[in-house]
Amino acid sequence: MHLIFFKVAAIFYLLASIVYVTFLLRSESSKCLSGFGFILAGLVAHTISIVHLFIAEGFFAMATGFDALSLFAWLVVAIHTTIQFRDPNPVLGSMAAPIATVLMLVASTLSYQITQPIVPVLKSWWLPIHVSFALAGNAVFTIMAMAGAMYIFQERLIKRKKIGRFHRILPSLETLDTLNRRALPIGFFFLTLGIISGALWASSAWGSYWNWDPKETWSLITWFAYAAMVHQRLALGWRGKKAAMLALAGFALVMFTFIGVSLLFVGHHSFVSLALRMVPA
Amino acid sequence: MIRPTHDFLVLGINHNTAPVLIREKVSFPGNHDGAITRFLTQTGGLLECIVLSTCNRSEIIAVTKDPDSSAENLIRLVSEIHGLNQDRIRSYFYIKKGPEAVRHLFRVTSSLDSMVLGEPQIVGQVKEAFRRDATANTTGPLLNRLMHRAFFTAKRVRTETGVALSAVSIAYVAVELAKKILGDLEQRQALLVGAGEMAELTARYLANVVKKPIRIINRTFENACMLASQFEGSADSIEKLDDALAMADMVISSTGSCDPIIRFQQMKAVMRRRRHKPIFMIDIAIPRDIEPEVNDLDGVYLYNIDDLQSVVEENIGERRLEAEKAGGIVDQEVNKFINWTRSLEWAPTIVALKEKFEEIRTNEMSKMNGKLGSLNEAEKDAIEILTKAIINKIAHGPISFMKQSIKTKKINQHVDFVQRVFGLDEFVSDTEPEDAKTSEYEIDHRN
């Protein structure tokens, strides 16, 4: 059942992406409105899919790579939708929709069924809490990176005096920098909670808060990177282009921690053959 | 044809056909209550009329039985009203008839014929002229419909093309740019460097955009004070320039200085003090007031007058491209409208045809009345339905024959043919053309 809604959501995101990309190429304002309509429809279907899965399977709804990517996509779309309602701009949508689509497509190639018996350690309420916080942080940093990319592009156009179609449809530098300023502490907050909840869970499961598993190490590196960013922004007043470039660099680190580490290293967080294999510390 | 033909006529002069010297003489500024429109309508033998008068054009939009003689009359009347020699001004006028008149009006209303392509005022001006002349009772069903289609076309052009999207004046370009850098401008600090004529013009414009008091800095402090008092701003002497730069969000410099007064090193220090908060600088002075290298500093966006001018030119080029797209929309709407006016030509004939058939049917029914007396009510109803169905089926052939003629553009021959075959002459002549515009036919062509 939840799979049908998942597929419907994926199709809506795909349609939204097509509409948005057409909009970007031809800059027709009527088109982007229907793009946002598709996004909303997709978000509704996606929410139903996730809620249904949660009800049907309880807290194991977060146990596979499929679930993680799906929730990640949902968070990106949900945050994007909130921003759209406050300050509508089609360019953000034309980045969020394709990202959500890709996440959904990748997720759909993964198995959504738990093929092997679930390791006892995963049967804990810590699982959804930990995963939700970590992914919320990721999603906020994703949106922040999109704003950063838009900032760099818009800044370049203004600096080089190439005032054209793209300049007009991109938001103002002020708007984009404000987005960065507001998103940074929120994302950092979620990342911190994700790490703390992970540590608490580890302590209750294995009796030790920190085990230097690769994911933990890289999360800590990411945390320090964003802590530095928060510091630069608040204490040193870094803003504008510098902040935008940092947002992009931070996003690369986040993505490596999220996907790269899982593929390259083996640890508590590895989803080998996309079922669950837990290596006790 | 029995029905008199009605045609659209546009007679006018605009910025392309006449110099301003002539245009200002042939305008109708005193037409507030539509008195001139009424006069032209009555004296010029027009059926319906609207007079449009703006700074760049004066036009008479009319419905008349004979466009050629009406145009002559109007030229004579206009030259008499303004006390001009008709032969001297004749060459400045353009005369458009039928579909061309419709197309011209649609283009004008969509701002495709404007001096500044896509400027937004013209729709309002046309609407005002229409409202005024509708109140003066010089418009009728044809012009009412025509004007509504013109406004609809203008709306389509505005929403479906980018013809009115890009800024095409230096001041407007500068404000749009400032918004793209600084967001909302109301609470931003504007700084004017220099207190000359250009600075005054800029301050006047800025006062509409920025709510915060404008700061003015000038080498001669007294001049800065004078300008500041005009716009409720604050004045400072040139020594305070660095402090002012550190606080400002927008700087417009227009001094008569021969050497740059804002230099790279100086601005670099200012940016450190501002903690690299973005600043939009406009240098409208010649020679330049701000060293061009300042633009390389992070967070500084420096535009000089040539930069702004080239943006304006680019935008004008963009509007031209969009205007071509808009031309397609206008063509579509003109075709729809012309088809509708053609439908008016066959509408009375359809009414006449149906009336004639109905008359035959009721006559024949009453003749048969004696013989049908034995039938009961249900049977009589059945015969009523049957006979009505027969005449409707028969009428269908000629009606669709006429409707199809819209595509072949031989509508007059087709309508004439149907009228002669069915002997409708006496029926049609009883029908006033206005009656023909029944709601039934309007629905057919709403799209």
Short mmCIF file of C-alpha atoms in Angstrom, two decimals, chain A residues 76-273:
data_model
loop_
_atom_site.label_atom_id
_atom_site.label_comp_id
_atom_site.label_asym_id
_atom_site.label_seq_id
_atom_site.Cartn_x
_atom_site.Cartn_y
_atom_site.Cartn_z
CA VAL A 76 13.77 18.26 1.56
CA VAL A 77 10.37 18.69 -0.10
CA ALA A 78 8.68 19.65 3.17
CA ILE A 79 11.25 22.33 4.01
CA HIS A 80 11.15 23.62 0.45
CA THR A 81 7.35 23.82 0.63
CA THR A 82 7.49 25.81 3.87
CA ILE A 83 9.90 28.28 2.29
CA GLN A 84 7.75 28.52 -0.85
CA PHE A 85 4.73 29.51 1.20
CA ARG A 86 6.68 32.23 2.98
CA ASP A 87 8.64 33.59 0.05
CA PRO A 88 7.66 32.04 -3.27
CA ASN A 89 10.40 31.58 -5.81
CA PRO A 90 10.36 29.03 -8.61
CA VAL A 91 14.14 28.59 -8.80
CA LEU A 92 14.36 26.88 -5.42
CA GLY A 93 11.66 24.47 -6.61
CA SER A 94 13.60 23.73 -9.75
CA MET A 95 16.44 22.51 -7.56
CA ALA A 96 14.43 20.79 -4.83
CA ALA A 97 12.16 18.85 -7.21
CA PRO A 98 14.98 17.14 -9.16
CA ILE A 99 16.86 16.31 -5.94
CA ALA A 100 13.73 14.76 -4.44
CA THR A 101 13.16 12.87 -7.68
CA VAL A 102 16.70 11.47 -7.71
CA LEU A 103 16.46 10.45 -4.05
CA MET A 104 13.15 8.71 -4.73
CA LEU A 105 14.51 6.92 -7.78
CA VAL A 106 17.62 5.75 -5.94
CA ALA A 107 15.44 4.64 -3.04
CA SER A 108 13.19 2.67 -5.36
CA THR A 109 16.18 0.65 -6.58
CA LEU A 110 16.85 -0.41 -2.98
CA SER A 111 14.99 -3.16 -1.26
CA TYR A 112 12.33 -1.92 1.09
CA GLN A 113 11.89 -5.27 2.72
CA ILE A 114 13.86 -6.42 5.67
CA THR A 115 15.22 -9.68 4.35
CA GLN A 116 17.25 -10.79 7.31
CA PRO A 117 16.12 -11.08 10.89
CA ILE A 118 16.34 -7.76 12.62
CA VAL A 119 19.22 -7.38 15.00
CA PRO A 120 17.86 -6.85 18.51
CA VAL A 121 19.72 -3.58 18.89
CA LEU A 122 17.58 -1.99 16.17
CA LYS A 123 14.37 -2.80 18.02
CA SER A 124 14.50 0.44 19.89
CA TRP A 125 12.68 3.75 19.79
CA TRP A 126 16.10 5.33 19.45
CA LEU A 127 16.13 4.25 15.80
CA PRO A 128 13.45 6.60 14.43
CA ILE A 129 14.58 9.40 16.75
CA HIS A 130 18.21 9.16 15.75
CA VAL A 131 17.51 8.74 12.03
CA SER A 132 14.94 11.58 11.94
CA PHE A 133 17.29 14.07 13.59
CA ALA A 134 20.22 13.10 11.40
CA LEU A 135 18.14 13.32 8.22
CA ALA A 136 16.50 16.60 9.26
CA GLY A 137 19.99 18.05 9.60
CA ASN A 138 20.93 16.69 6.18
CA ALA A 139 17.78 18.10 4.58
CA VAL A 140 18.32 21.58 6.04
CA PHE A 141 21.94 21.54 4.83
CA THR A 142 20.72 20.44 1.39
CA ILE A 143 18.36 23.41 1.12
CA MET A 144 21.13 25.65 2.41
CA ALA A 145 23.45 24.39 -0.32
CA MET A 146 20.79 25.11 -2.95
CA ALA A 147 20.47 28.66 -1.65
CA GLY A 148 24.27 28.87 -1.71
CA ALA A 149 24.44 27.75 -5.35
CA MET A 150 21.76 30.30 -6.26
CA TYR A 151 23.64 33.00 -4.36
CA ILE A 152 26.90 32.31 -6.15
CA PHE A 153 25.16 32.31 -9.52
CA GLN A 154 23.20 35.50 -8.86
CA GLU A 155 26.24 37.25 -7.38
CA ARG A 156 28.27 36.42 -10.45
CA LEU A 157 25.58 37.76 -12.78
CA ILE A 158 25.36 41.05 -10.90
CA LYS A 159 29.12 41.42 -10.54
CA ARG A 160 29.70 40.79 -14.23
CA LYS A 161 26.78 42.99 -15.18
CA LYS A 162 25.05 40.22 -17.09
CA ILE A 163 21.53 41.20 -16.27
CA GLY A 164 19.12 38.96 -18.08
CA ARG A 165 16.39 36.42 -17.69
CA PHE A 166 18.15 34.33 -15.04
CA HIS A 167 19.00 37.38 -13.02
CA ARG A 168 15.34 38.29 -12.90
CA ILE A 169 14.00 34.89 -11.84
CA LEU A 170 16.66 34.28 -9.19
CA PRO A 171 15.85 35.64 -5.72
CA SER A 172 17.72 38.65 -4.35
CA LEU A 173 21.10 38.21 -2.68
CA GLU A 174 19.55 39.45 0.54
CA THR A 175 16.85 36.74 0.48
CA LEU A 176 19.38 34.00 -0.21
CA ASP A 177 21.78 35.17 2.48
CA THR A 178 18.92 35.38 4.98
CA LEU A 179 18.00 31.80 4.10
CA ASN A 180 21.59 30.77 4.79
CA ARG A 181 21.65 32.67 8.09
CA ARG A 182 18.41 31.12 9.32
CA ALA A 183 19.08 27.59 8.06
CA LEU A 184 22.58 27.26 9.45
CA PRO A 185 21.71 27.18 13.18
CA ILE A 186 18.65 24.99 12.56
CA GLY A 187 20.64 22.45 10.56
CA PHE A 188 23.44 22.53 13.12
CA PHE A 189 20.89 21.99 15.89
CA PHE A 190 19.50 18.87 14.19
CA LEU A 191 22.97 17.53 13.42
CA THR A 192 23.92 17.94 17.08
CA LEU A 193 20.75 16.19 18.22
CA GLY A 194 21.40 13.42 15.71
CA ILE A 195 24.86 12.82 17.12
CA ILE A 196 23.73 13.05 20.75
CA SER A 197 20.79 10.70 20.18
CA GLY A 198 23.15 8.30 18.43
CA ALA A 199 25.53 8.41 21.36
CA LEU A 200 22.75 7.81 23.87
CA TRP A 201 21.47 4.92 21.82
CA ALA A 202 24.96 3.45 21.60
CA SER A 203 25.29 3.77 25.33
CA SER A 204 22.02 1.95 25.98
CA ALA A 205 22.80 -0.73 23.39
CA TRP A 206 26.49 -1.31 23.90
CA GLY A 207 27.25 0.51 27.10
CA SER A 208 29.58 3.00 25.45
CA TYR A 209 28.73 6.41 24.05
CA TRP A 210 31.30 6.59 21.35
CA ASN A 211 32.88 3.76 19.40
CA TRP A 212 34.80 5.54 16.61
CA ASP A 213 32.83 3.78 13.93
CA PRO A 214 33.56 5.53 10.55
CA LYS A 215 30.11 7.13 10.42
CA GLU A 216 30.61 8.52 13.90
CA THR A 217 34.03 9.88 12.99
CA TRP A 218 32.80 11.56 9.85
CA SER A 219 29.73 12.92 11.60
CA LEU A 220 32.04 14.49 14.14
CA ILE A 221 34.14 16.01 11.35
CA THR A 222 30.96 17.36 9.76
CA TRP A 223 29.84 18.69 13.12
CA PHE A 224 33.13 20.56 13.58
CA ALA A 225 32.88 21.96 10.05
CA TYR A 226 29.41 23.36 10.69
CA ALA A 227 30.39 24.54 14.16
CA ALA A 228 33.17 26.51 12.51
CA MET A 229 30.67 27.87 10.00
CA VAL A 230 28.28 28.99 12.74
CA HIS A 231 31.21 30.66 14.46
CA GLN A 232 32.36 32.45 11.28
CA ARG A 233 28.90 33.67 10.60
CA LEU A 234 28.03 34.84 14.11
CA ALA A 235 31.38 35.97 15.46
CA LEU A 236 33.32 37.04 12.38
CA GLY A 237 30.34 38.18 10.33
CA TRP A 238 31.10 36.03 7.31
CA ARG A 239 28.24 36.37 4.90
CA GLY A 240 27.31 36.52 1.26
CA LYS A 241 29.56 34.66 -1.13
CA LYS A 242 31.83 33.19 1.53
CA ALA A 243 28.88 31.80 3.47
CA ALA A 244 27.39 30.45 0.24
CA MET A 245 30.61 28.65 -0.69
CA LEU A 246 30.92 27.22 2.80
CA ALA A 247 27.34 25.95 2.53
CA LEU A 248 28.30 24.10 -0.66
CA ALA A 249 31.49 22.67 0.85
CA GLY A 250 29.60 21.61 3.98
CA PHE A 251 27.00 19.91 1.82
CA ALA A 252 29.71 17.86 0.09
CA LEU A 253 30.90 16.70 3.49
CA VAL A 254 27.36 15.88 4.59
CA MET A 255 26.78 13.82 1.47
CA PHE A 256 30.05 11.96 1.97
CA THR A 257 29.12 11.17 5.56
CA PHE A 258 25.63 10.11 4.53
CA ILE A 259 26.39 8.00 1.45
CA GLY A 260 30.14 7.75 0.92
CA VAL A 261 30.96 6.38 4.36
CA SER A 262 28.26 3.72 4.09
CA LEU A 263 29.68 2.53 0.79
CA LEU A 264 33.37 2.70 1.66
CA PHE A 265 33.58 1.62 5.26
CA VAL A 266 32.07 -1.08 7.40
CA GLY A 267 30.64 -0.16 10.77
CA HIS A 268 27.49 0.01 12.83
CA HIS A 269 25.84 2.06 10.13
CA SER A 270 26.67 -0.18 7.16
CA PHE A 271 23.80 -1.45 5.13
CA VAL A 272 25.61 -4.31 3.48
CA SER A 273 23.53 -5.78 0.68
#
